[in-house]
Amino acid sequence: MAARSGEQFLARLAAARVHVEIQGETLTGGVAEHPAFRNVIRTYADLFDLQHDPAYRDVLTYPSPTSGEPVATSFLVPKTPEDLAKRRQASKLWADRSLGMLGRTGDYLNSALMALGAAHDWFAQADPAFGQNIQHYYEKVREEDLLCTHTLVPPQANRAVPASQQAGGALMAHVAREDDNGVVIRGARLLATIGPFADELLVFPSTVLRATPEDQPYSFACAIPNDAPGLRYLAREPLDYGRPRHDHPLGSRFEESDAVVVFDDVHVPYERCFVLGDPDLCNGFYSKTSAVVHMTHQVVARTTAKTEYILGLVSLLTQAIGIEQFQHVQGDIAEVITTLETLRALARAAEADAAPNEFGVLTPAWPPLNTARNLYPRLYQRFPEILRKLGASGLMATPTEADVNGPAAADIETYLQSATLGGKERVRLFRLAWDTCISAFAGRQALYEYYFFGDPVRTASAYVASYDREPYMAAVRAFLDRD
Ligand SMILES: Cc1cc2nc3c(=O)[nH]c(=O)nc-3n(C[C@H](O)[C@H](O)[C@H](O)COP(=O)(O)OP(=O)(O)OC[C@H]3O[C@@H](n4cnc5c(N)ncnc54)[C@H](O)[C@@H]3O)c2cc1C
């Protein structure tokens, strides 16, 4: 099969019996019709459709090395600078469609699987079968164009003790037993964005947390069909309230859902296991395979799209109410521009200094991307703050579509007009700003940017630990030793 269309994505979802607990309701299928998920699923279907649109398909797909059929560019194993550029362009194209608000579009984890599949020899060091398993799995996801989510971190019960000691070790998902043809997983993991409507769940090690020898039962990597028996999602309250697009322009399109993952004795056949009982391999999972680099390359394309959106929005807002001439307003706009240009420069530096890794994959330079990974979680927090400061009371002068088209229409047109916009248009713009900086959807976006790629505090520690500072210390020592 080739890159999927939206219809094919929906058809597979319709057949899946995914177990989701949501607001007191138990779903065992039918997520695509559920009000919590149907709008964002429609958005995802539109993204799949773009792969077949003559205007975009050359960027979004390439010929499969096995079938020759077009498959998603995010599976392309980059060998040349043009390949890397194409990967970035494909991610940016999708991200532009969602203003960077969708964190778990397929390209994020496809990028990881591409690098992991190419590094099959690294997996084979524990057992040749694991090398074959990861390679076959990558090819399966590529050829079937499956949508994956992942779950990495232990339940947040007591962070004062290692996860292996929380509730006697029972909470965190672990290999409870092995049988003739696989393992049985029991326990839970935080958190899976798009869990309820993904095709596959990747149960992978954390990108940040280090495993110790005591973590052996918790140290594994495998992939599970989303409707596997015993797998269930505890979804949070949805932030898509079924309101018109005018009223909730972002929440009504891009509300991805996050869910705690419970493994109630989920059987995973060996051919879907990539690491078993090996803390050391889990610690090298992303770095030794370059998976984290390719994931971050995708993330920077997405966050660039998001920052471009913020710059456009802030600029329209400040123009609308005539505040652009104030210096502090320009200072805030300059801050957004600086973030945008920093991301672009880091992506460009990473691609310019790309080199083949030991598995022959052209891999962007890690320090610029690691810098972006460490910067954006903090820099993004300023954007809603800037929008709130500049939008001020206008963010509360935001009647709904029913008002704009109802008895209040004349008042709205007159009293909510702005320097550049009529009342109706100004309300539309400010509702978008509200959904970017105030709504529950906006709050979740800020939390997502801060945490989705790991705790920034520990990401920074990992950065320090991995950065070669010796030349700079030597230079200072040499200066101290000068006459
Ligand atoms: C919206 C959202 C979506 C997400 N989606 C996914 C997903 O799809 N898949 C997935 O696997 N994960 C996902 N995550 C989880 C994400 O990986 C974690 O939030 C992140 O790794 C931090 O872990 P935690 O949330 O358990 O925070 P905790 O580890 O509980 O940290 C809570 C606070 O305590 C501090 N703290 C705790 N322990 C330490 C320590 N040892 N040293 C220093 N400080 C410490 C932290 O700095 C933080 O301030 C998502 C998170 C969010 C918020």
Coordinates of C-alpha atoms and ligand atoms in Angstrom, one line a residue:
M1 CA 0.0 0.0 0.0
A2 CA 1.1 3.6 -0.6
A3 CA 0.8 6.8 1.3
R4 CA -2.7 6.9 2.6
S5 CA -5.6 9.2 1.7
G6 CA -7.8 10.7 4.4
E7 CA -10.5 8.2 3.5
Q8 CA -8.2 5.2 4.0
F9 CA -7.1 6.6 7.3
L10 CA -10.7 6.9 8.4
A11 CA -11.6 3.5 7.1
R12 CA -8.9 1.8 9.2
L13 CA -10.0 3.8 12.2
A14 CA -13.6 2.8 11.7
A15 CA -12.5 -0.9 11.9
A16 CA -10.3 -0.4 15.0
R17 CA -11.8 -1.3 18.4
V18 CA -9.7 1.1 20.5
H19 CA -10.6 1.1 24.2
V20 CA -10.9 4.6 25.4
E21 CA -12.3 5.8 28.8
I22 CA -13.6 9.4 28.5
Q23 CA -15.9 11.4 30.7
G24 CA -17.5 8.3 32.2
E25 CA -18.0 6.7 28.9
T26 CA -16.3 3.5 27.6
L27 CA -15.5 3.4 23.9
T28 CA -14.5 0.2 22.2
G29 CA -14.4 1.7 18.7
G30 CA -16.2 4.5 17.0
V31 CA -13.7 7.2 18.1
A32 CA -14.0 9.0 14.7
E33 CA -17.7 9.8 15.4
H34 CA -17.1 10.8 19.0
P35 CA -17.4 14.6 19.6
A36 CA -14.2 14.6 21.6
F37 CA -12.2 13.4 18.6
R38 CA -14.1 13.8 15.4
N39 CA -12.9 17.3 14.4
V40 CA -9.2 16.7 15.0
I41 CA -9.5 13.3 13.2
R42 CA -11.0 15.2 10.2
T43 CA -8.0 17.5 10.3
Y44 CA -5.7 14.5 10.3
A45 CA -7.6 13.1 7.4
D46 CA -7.1 16.3 5.5
L47 CA -3.3 16.0 6.0
F48 CA -3.3 12.5 4.6
D49 CA -5.3 13.8 1.6
L50 CA -2.6 16.3 0.9
Q51 CA -0.2 13.4 0.1
H52 CA -2.3 12.9 -3.0
D53 CA -2.8 16.5 -4.0
P54 CA -0.9 17.3 -7.2
A55 CA 0.2 20.6 -5.6
Y56 CA 1.9 18.9 -2.7
R57 CA 2.6 15.2 -3.4
D58 CA 6.1 15.7 -4.8
V59 CA 7.2 17.2 -1.5
L60 CA 5.1 14.9 0.8
T61 CA 6.0 11.6 -0.9
Y62 CA 8.8 9.7 -2.5
P63 CA 9.0 6.3 -4.2
S64 CA 9.1 3.4 -1.8
P65 CA 12.4 1.5 -2.2
T66 CA 10.5 -1.8 -2.0
S67 CA 7.2 -1.2 -3.8
G68 CA 8.0 1.9 -5.9
E69 CA 4.7 3.3 -4.7
P70 CA 4.7 6.8 -3.3
V71 CA 5.2 6.8 0.5
A72 CA 5.5 9.6 3.0
T73 CA 8.7 11.7 2.9
S74 CA 9.1 11.4 6.6
F75 CA 10.2 7.7 6.0
L76 CA 12.9 8.8 3.5
V77 CA 16.4 7.7 4.7
P78 CA 18.4 10.8 3.9
K79 CA 21.6 10.3 2.0
T80 CA 22.0 13.7 0.4
P81 CA 21.5 17.4 1.5
E82 CA 18.5 17.5 -0.9
D83 CA 17.0 14.5 1.0
L84 CA 17.3 16.4 4.3
A85 CA 15.8 19.5 2.8
K86 CA 12.9 17.5 1.4
R87 CA 12.3 16.0 4.8
R88 CA 12.2 19.5 6.4
Q89 CA 9.9 20.9 3.6
A90 CA 7.5 18.0 4.0
S91 CA 7.2 18.5 7.8
K92 CA 6.9 22.3 7.4
L93 CA 4.2 21.9 4.8
W94 CA 2.1 19.8 7.2
A95 CA 2.9 22.0 10.1
D96 CA 1.8 25.2 8.2
R97 CA -1.6 23.6 7.8
S98 CA -2.1 23.4 11.5
L99 CA -0.2 26.6 12.4
G100 CA 2.2 24.2 14.2
M101 CA -0.5 23.3 16.7
L102 CA -0.5 19.5 16.0
G103 CA 2.3 17.9 17.8
R104 CA 1.8 14.3 16.8
T105 CA 1.4 14.3 13.1
G106 CA 2.8 11.1 11.6
D107 CA 6.1 12.7 10.6
Y108 CA 7.3 13.1 14.2
L109 CA 7.5 9.4 15.0
N110 CA 8.1 8.3 11.4
S111 CA 11.3 10.3 11.7
A112 CA 12.3 8.2 14.7
L113 CA 11.3 5.0 13.0
M114 CA 13.3 5.9 10.0
A115 CA 16.5 6.3 12.1
L116 CA 15.8 3.3 14.3
G117 CA 15.2 1.1 11.2
A118 CA 18.4 2.2 9.6
A119 CA 20.2 1.4 12.8
H120 CA 19.0 -2.2 12.9
D121 CA 22.6 -3.4 13.4
W122 CA 22.6 -1.5 16.7
F123 CA 19.5 -3.5 17.8
A124 CA 21.0 -6.7 16.6
Q125 CA 23.9 -6.5 19.1
A126 CA 21.5 -7.9 21.8
D127 CA 19.9 -10.4 19.5
P128 CA 19.9 -10.5 15.6
A129 CA 16.1 -10.9 15.8
F130 CA 15.7 -7.4 17.3
G131 CA 17.6 -6.0 14.4
Q132 CA 15.2 -7.7 11.9
N133 CA 12.2 -6.7 14.0
I134 CA 12.9 -3.0 14.0
Q135 CA 13.7 -3.0 10.3
H136 CA 10.5 -4.9 9.4
Y137 CA 8.4 -2.7 11.7
Y138 CA 9.8 0.5 10.1
E139 CA 9.0 -1.0 6.6
K140 CA 5.5 -2.0 7.8
V141 CA 4.7 1.5 9.1
R142 CA 6.1 3.1 5.9
E143 CA 4.2 0.8 3.5
E144 CA 0.9 0.9 5.4
D145 CA 1.4 4.6 6.3
L146 CA 0.4 4.0 9.9
L147 CA -0.1 6.8 12.4
C148 CA 1.9 6.2 15.6
T149 CA 1.9 7.7 19.0
H150 CA 4.3 6.8 21.8
T151 CA 4.4 6.5 25.5
L152 CA 7.6 7.0 27.5
V153 CA 7.4 8.1 31.1
P154 CA 6.3 6.3 34.3
P155 CA 3.1 7.4 36.2
Q156 CA 3.6 10.5 38.3
A157 CA 3.0 8.9 41.7
N158 CA 6.1 9.7 43.7
R159 CA 9.1 11.3 42.0
A160 CA 11.1 11.1 45.2
V161 CA 11.8 7.4 44.4
P162 CA 12.8 5.7 41.2
A163 CA 9.9 4.4 39.1
S164 CA 10.9 0.9 40.0
Q165 CA 10.0 1.6 43.6
Q166 CA 6.7 3.4 43.1
A167 CA 4.0 1.2 44.7
G168 CA 6.4 -1.6 45.0
G169 CA 7.2 -1.4 41.3
A170 CA 3.7 -2.3 40.1
L171 CA 2.7 1.1 38.6
M172 CA 5.1 1.5 35.8
A173 CA 4.5 -0.6 32.7
H174 CA 6.8 -3.6 32.9
V175 CA 7.3 -7.1 31.4
A176 CA 5.2 -9.2 33.8
R177 CA 6.1 -12.4 32.1
E178 CA 7.3 -14.0 28.9
D179 CA 5.7 -16.9 27.1
D180 CA 6.5 -18.9 24.0
N181 CA 6.0 -16.2 21.5
G182 CA 6.2 -12.9 23.3
V183 CA 5.9 -10.8 26.5
V184 CA 3.1 -9.6 28.6
I185 CA 3.1 -5.9 29.6
R186 CA 1.4 -4.8 32.8
G187 CA 1.2 -1.3 34.5
A188 CA 0.8 2.2 33.1
R189 CA 2.6 5.0 31.3
L190 CA 2.1 8.7 31.0
L191 CA 1.1 10.0 28.4
A192 CA 0.1 9.4 24.8
T193 CA -1.0 12.4 22.7
I194 CA -3.5 11.3 20.0
G195 CA -3.6 7.9 21.7
P196 CA -7.3 7.4 21.1
F197 CA -7.1 7.7 17.4
A198 CA -3.6 6.5 16.5
D199 CA -3.1 3.2 14.7
E200 CA -0.1 2.1 16.7
L201 CA 1.4 2.7 20.1
L202 CA 5.2 2.7 20.4
V203 CA 6.2 1.8 24.0
F204 CA 9.7 3.3 24.0
P205 CA 12.2 4.3 26.6
S206 CA 12.3 7.9 27.7
T207 CA 14.4 10.4 25.7
V208 CA 15.6 11.9 29.0
L209 CA 15.2 9.5 32.0
R210 CA 18.2 7.2 32.5
A211 CA 17.6 3.5 33.3
T212 CA 19.6 1.7 36.0
P213 CA 20.1 -2.0 36.4
E214 CA 17.1 -2.1 38.8
D215 CA 15.0 -0.9 35.9
Q216 CA 15.5 -4.1 33.9
P217 CA 11.8 -5.2 33.8
Y218 CA 10.9 -1.7 32.7
S219 CA 13.6 -1.5 30.0
F220 CA 12.1 -2.5 26.8
A221 CA 10.9 -1.1 23.5
C222 CA 8.0 -2.6 21.5
A223 CA 5.1 -1.6 19.3
I224 CA 1.4 -2.5 19.9
P225 CA -1.6 -2.2 17.7
N226 CA -3.8 0.4 19.3
D227 CA -6.7 -1.9 19.8
A228 CA -4.7 -4.8 21.3
P229 CA -6.6 -6.7 24.0
G230 CA -5.9 -5.2 27.4
L231 CA -4.7 -1.9 26.2
R232 CA -6.8 1.1 27.3
Y233 CA -6.6 4.8 27.3
L234 CA -7.7 7.1 30.0
A235 CA -8.4 10.3 28.0
R236 CA -8.5 13.7 29.6
E237 CA -11.5 16.0 29.3
P238 CA -11.6 17.2 25.7
L239 CA -10.9 20.9 24.9
D240 CA -13.0 20.8 21.7
Y241 CA -16.4 21.8 23.0
G242 CA -18.1 21.4 19.7
R243 CA -18.3 25.1 19.2
P244 CA -18.3 26.8 15.7
R245 CA -15.0 27.4 14.1
H246 CA -15.6 31.1 14.5
D247 CA -15.8 30.8 18.2
H248 CA -13.0 28.3 18.9
P249 CA -10.9 28.5 15.7
L250 CA -8.1 26.3 17.0
G251 CA -9.8 24.0 19.6
S252 CA -12.4 23.0 16.9
R253 CA -9.7 21.8 14.6
F254 CA -6.5 20.8 16.4
E255 CA -7.5 19.3 19.8
E256 CA -5.3 16.3 19.8
S257 CA -6.2 14.6 23.1
D258 CA -3.8 13.2 25.6
A259 CA -4.4 9.9 27.4
V260 CA -2.8 7.9 30.2
V261 CA -2.0 4.4 28.9
V262 CA -3.0 1.3 30.9
F263 CA -1.6 -2.1 30.0
D264 CA -3.8 -4.8 31.5
D265 CA -1.7 -7.8 30.6
V266 CA -1.1 -6.8 27.0
H267 CA 0.5 -9.6 25.0
V268 CA 3.2 -8.4 22.6
P269 CA 4.6 -11.0 20.1
Y270 CA 8.4 -11.1 19.9
E271 CA 8.4 -9.8 16.3
R272 CA 7.1 -6.5 17.7
C273 CA 9.8 -6.3 20.4
F274 CA 13.0 -4.3 19.7
V275 CA 14.7 -4.2 23.1
L276 CA 14.0 -6.5 26.1
G277 CA 15.3 -6.2 29.6
D278 CA 18.3 -4.1 28.7
P279 CA 18.7 -0.7 30.5
D280 CA 22.0 0.1 28.6
L281 CA 20.3 -0.2 25.2
C282 CA 17.4 1.8 26.4
N283 CA 19.8 4.6 27.5
G284 CA 21.3 4.6 24.0
F285 CA 18.0 4.2 22.1
Y286 CA 17.8 7.7 20.7
S287 CA 21.3 8.9 20.8
K288 CA 23.2 5.9 19.3
T289 CA 20.6 5.6 16.5
S290 CA 20.4 9.3 15.8
A291 CA 16.6 9.0 16.3
V292 CA 16.5 12.0 18.6
V293 CA 18.3 14.1 15.9
H294 CA 15.7 13.4 13.2
M295 CA 12.8 13.8 15.6
T296 CA 14.2 17.2 16.6
H297 CA 14.7 18.1 12.9
Q298 CA 10.9 17.6 12.5
V299 CA 10.1 19.5 15.7
V300 CA 12.1 22.5 14.5
A301 CA 10.2 22.6 11.2
R302 CA 6.9 22.5 13.3
T303 CA 8.0 25.1 15.8
T304 CA 9.2 27.4 13.0
A305 CA 5.7 27.1 11.4
K306 CA 4.2 27.9 14.8
T307 CA 6.4 30.9 15.4
E308 CA 5.6 32.3 11.9
Y309 CA 1.9 32.0 12.8
I310 CA 2.5 33.9 16.1
L311 CA 4.4 36.6 14.3
G312 CA 1.6 37.0 11.8
L313 CA -1.1 37.0 14.5
V314 CA 0.8 39.5 16.8
S315 CA 1.4 41.8 13.8
L316 CA -2.3 41.8 12.7
L317 CA -3.4 42.4 16.3
T318 CA -1.1 45.3 16.9
Q319 CA -2.0 46.9 13.5
A320 CA -5.7 46.3 14.2
I321 CA -5.7 48.5 17.3
G322 CA -3.0 50.9 16.3
I323 CA -0.4 50.1 18.9
E324 CA 2.6 49.3 16.6
Q325 CA 4.3 52.7 17.1
F326 CA 4.9 52.1 20.8
Q327 CA 8.4 50.9 21.6
H328 CA 7.6 48.2 24.0
V329 CA 5.2 46.7 21.5
Q330 CA 8.0 46.7 18.9
G331 CA 10.2 45.1 21.6
D332 CA 7.7 42.3 21.9
I333 CA 7.4 41.8 18.2
A334 CA 11.2 41.8 17.9
E335 CA 11.2 39.0 20.5
V336 CA 9.0 36.8 18.3
I337 CA 11.1 37.7 15.2
T338 CA 14.3 36.8 17.1
T339 CA 12.9 33.4 18.1
L340 CA 11.8 32.7 14.5
E341 CA 15.2 33.7 13.0
T342 CA 17.0 31.7 15.7
L343 CA 15.0 28.5 14.8
R344 CA 15.7 29.1 11.1
A345 CA 19.4 29.6 11.7
L346 CA 19.6 26.5 13.9
A347 CA 17.9 24.3 11.4
R348 CA 20.1 25.7 8.6
A349 CA 23.3 25.1 10.7
A350 CA 22.2 21.6 11.5
E351 CA 21.7 20.8 7.9
A352 CA 24.8 22.5 6.7
D353 CA 26.9 20.5 9.1
A354 CA 25.1 17.2 8.5
A355 CA 27.3 14.1 8.3
P356 CA 26.5 10.4 7.7
N357 CA 26.1 8.5 10.9
E358 CA 27.6 5.0 11.3
F359 CA 24.6 3.5 9.6
G360 CA 25.0 5.7 6.5
V361 CA 22.1 8.1 7.3
L362 CA 22.9 11.7 6.6
T363 CA 22.3 13.2 10.0
P364 CA 21.9 16.9 10.9
A365 CA 24.4 18.3 13.4
W366 CA 23.1 17.7 16.9
P367 CA 24.3 20.8 18.8
P368 CA 22.2 23.3 16.8
L369 CA 19.1 21.1 17.1
N370 CA 19.8 20.4 20.7
T371 CA 20.0 24.1 21.3
A372 CA 16.6 24.5 19.7
R373 CA 15.2 21.7 21.8
N374 CA 16.5 23.5 24.9
L375 CA 15.3 26.9 23.9
Y376 CA 11.8 26.6 22.5
P377 CA 10.0 25.1 25.6
R378 CA 10.9 28.3 27.4
L379 CA 10.7 30.8 24.5
Y380 CA 7.2 29.6 23.6
Q381 CA 5.9 30.5 27.0
R382 CA 6.4 34.2 26.2
F383 CA 4.1 34.1 23.1
P384 CA 0.8 33.8 25.0
E385 CA 2.1 36.3 27.5
I386 CA 2.9 38.8 24.7
L387 CA -0.5 38.3 23.1
R388 CA -2.3 38.8 26.4
K389 CA -0.4 41.9 27.2
L390 CA -0.9 43.5 23.7
G391 CA -4.5 42.3 23.3
A392 CA -5.6 43.4 26.7
S393 CA -9.3 43.9 27.2
G394 CA -9.9 43.3 23.4
L395 CA -9.4 39.6 24.2
M396 CA -12.6 39.8 26.3
A397 CA -14.5 41.8 23.7
T398 CA -15.1 38.7 21.8
P399 CA -18.7 37.9 21.2
T400 CA -19.6 34.6 19.7
E401 CA -20.7 33.9 16.1
A402 CA -24.3 33.8 17.2
D403 CA -23.9 37.4 18.5
V404 CA -22.0 38.6 15.5
N405 CA -24.9 37.4 13.3
G406 CA -27.6 38.0 15.8
P407 CA -29.4 41.0 17.4
A408 CA -26.0 42.5 18.5
A409 CA -24.6 42.6 15.0
A410 CA -25.0 46.4 14.6
D411 CA -23.4 47.2 18.0
I412 CA -20.6 44.8 17.2
E413 CA -19.9 46.3 13.8
T414 CA -19.9 49.8 15.3
Y415 CA -18.4 49.5 18.7
L416 CA -15.9 46.7 18.1
Q417 CA -14.5 48.1 15.0
S418 CA -10.7 48.7 15.1
A419 CA -8.2 51.0 13.2
T420 CA -8.0 48.5 10.3
L421 CA -11.0 46.2 10.7
G422 CA -14.8 46.3 10.9
G423 CA -16.3 44.9 14.0
K424 CA -17.1 41.5 12.7
E425 CA -13.6 41.0 11.3
R426 CA -11.9 42.3 14.4
V427 CA -13.9 39.8 16.6
R428 CA -12.8 37.0 14.3
L429 CA -9.1 38.0 14.7
F430 CA -9.4 38.4 18.5
R431 CA -11.1 35.1 18.9
L432 CA -8.1 33.5 17.2
A433 CA -5.8 35.4 19.5
W434 CA -7.9 34.3 22.5
D435 CA -7.7 30.6 21.4
T436 CA -3.9 31.1 21.2
C437 CA -3.3 32.7 24.5
I438 CA -6.2 32.3 27.0
S439 CA -8.5 29.3 26.2
A440 CA -8.0 25.9 27.7
F441 CA -6.7 24.9 24.3
A442 CA -4.1 27.6 24.6
G443 CA -3.1 26.5 28.1
R444 CA -2.6 23.0 26.9
Q445 CA -0.4 24.2 24.0
A446 CA 1.9 26.0 26.4
L447 CA 2.1 22.9 28.6
Y448 CA 2.8 20.8 25.6
E449 CA 5.6 22.9 24.3
Y450 CA 7.2 23.0 27.7
Y451 CA 7.0 19.2 28.4
F452 CA 6.3 17.1 25.3
F453 CA 10.0 16.4 24.6
G454 CA 10.9 15.8 28.2
D455 CA 11.4 17.9 31.3
P456 CA 13.5 21.0 30.2
V457 CA 15.3 20.9 33.5
R458 CA 16.6 17.5 32.8
T459 CA 17.0 18.1 29.1
A460 CA 19.4 21.0 30.1
S461 CA 21.3 18.6 32.4
A462 CA 21.7 16.1 29.6
Y463 CA 22.9 18.9 27.3
V464 CA 25.6 19.9 29.8
A465 CA 26.7 16.4 30.3
S466 CA 27.0 15.6 26.6
Y467 CA 28.6 18.9 25.5
D468 CA 32.4 18.9 25.1
R469 CA 33.5 21.8 27.2
E470 CA 37.1 20.7 27.5
P471 CA 38.5 23.0 24.7
Y472 CA 37.0 26.0 26.4
M473 CA 38.3 25.1 29.9
A474 CA 41.7 24.4 28.3
A475 CA 41.6 27.9 26.7
V476 CA 40.8 29.5 30.1
R477 CA 43.5 27.4 31.8
A478 CA 46.0 28.5 29.1
F479 CA 45.0 32.1 29.7
L480 CA 45.6 31.7 33.4
D481 CA 49.0 30.3 32.8
R482 CA 50.1 33.1 30.5
D483 CA 52.8 35.4 31.8
Ligands
LIG1 C1 0.5 18.0 26.8 C2 1.4 16.9 27.0 C3 1.5 15.9 26.0 C4 2.4 14.9 26.2 N1 2.4 13.9 25.2 C5 3.3 12.8 25.4 C6 3.3 11.7 24.5 O1 2.6 11.7 23.5 N2 4.1 10.7 24.8 C7 4.8 10.6 25.9 O2 5.5 9.6 26.1 N3 4.8 11.6 26.8 C8 4.1 12.7 26.6 N4 4.1 13.7 27.5 C9 4.8 13.5 28.8 C10 6.2 14.2 28.8 O3 7.2 13.4 28.3 C11 6.4 14.5 30.3 O4 5.5 15.6 30.7 C12 7.8 15.0 30.6 O5 8.7 14.0 30.3 C13 8.0 15.4 32.1 O6 7.6 14.3 32.9 P1 6.4 14.4 33.9 O7 5.3 15.1 33.2 O8 6.1 13.1 34.5 O9 6.9 15.5 35.0 P2 7.6 15.1 36.4 O10 8.8 14.2 36.1 O11 6.7 14.5 37.3 O12 8.1 16.5 36.9 C14 7.2 17.4 37.6 C15 8.1 18.5 38.2 O13 9.1 18.0 39.1 C16 10.4 18.3 38.6 N5 11.2 17.0 38.8 C17 10.7 15.8 38.9 N6 11.7 14.9 39.0 C18 12.9 15.6 39.0 C19 14.2 15.3 39.0 N7 14.6 14.0 39.1 N8 15.1 16.2 38.8 C20 14.7 17.5 38.7 N9 13.5 17.9 38.7 C21 12.5 17.0 38.8 C22 10.3 18.6 37.2 O14 11.3 19.5 36.8 C23 8.9 19.3 37.1 O15 9.0 20.6 37.4 C24 3.2 14.8 27.3 C25 3.2 15.8 28.3 C26 2.3 16.9 28.1 C27 2.2 17.9 29.2

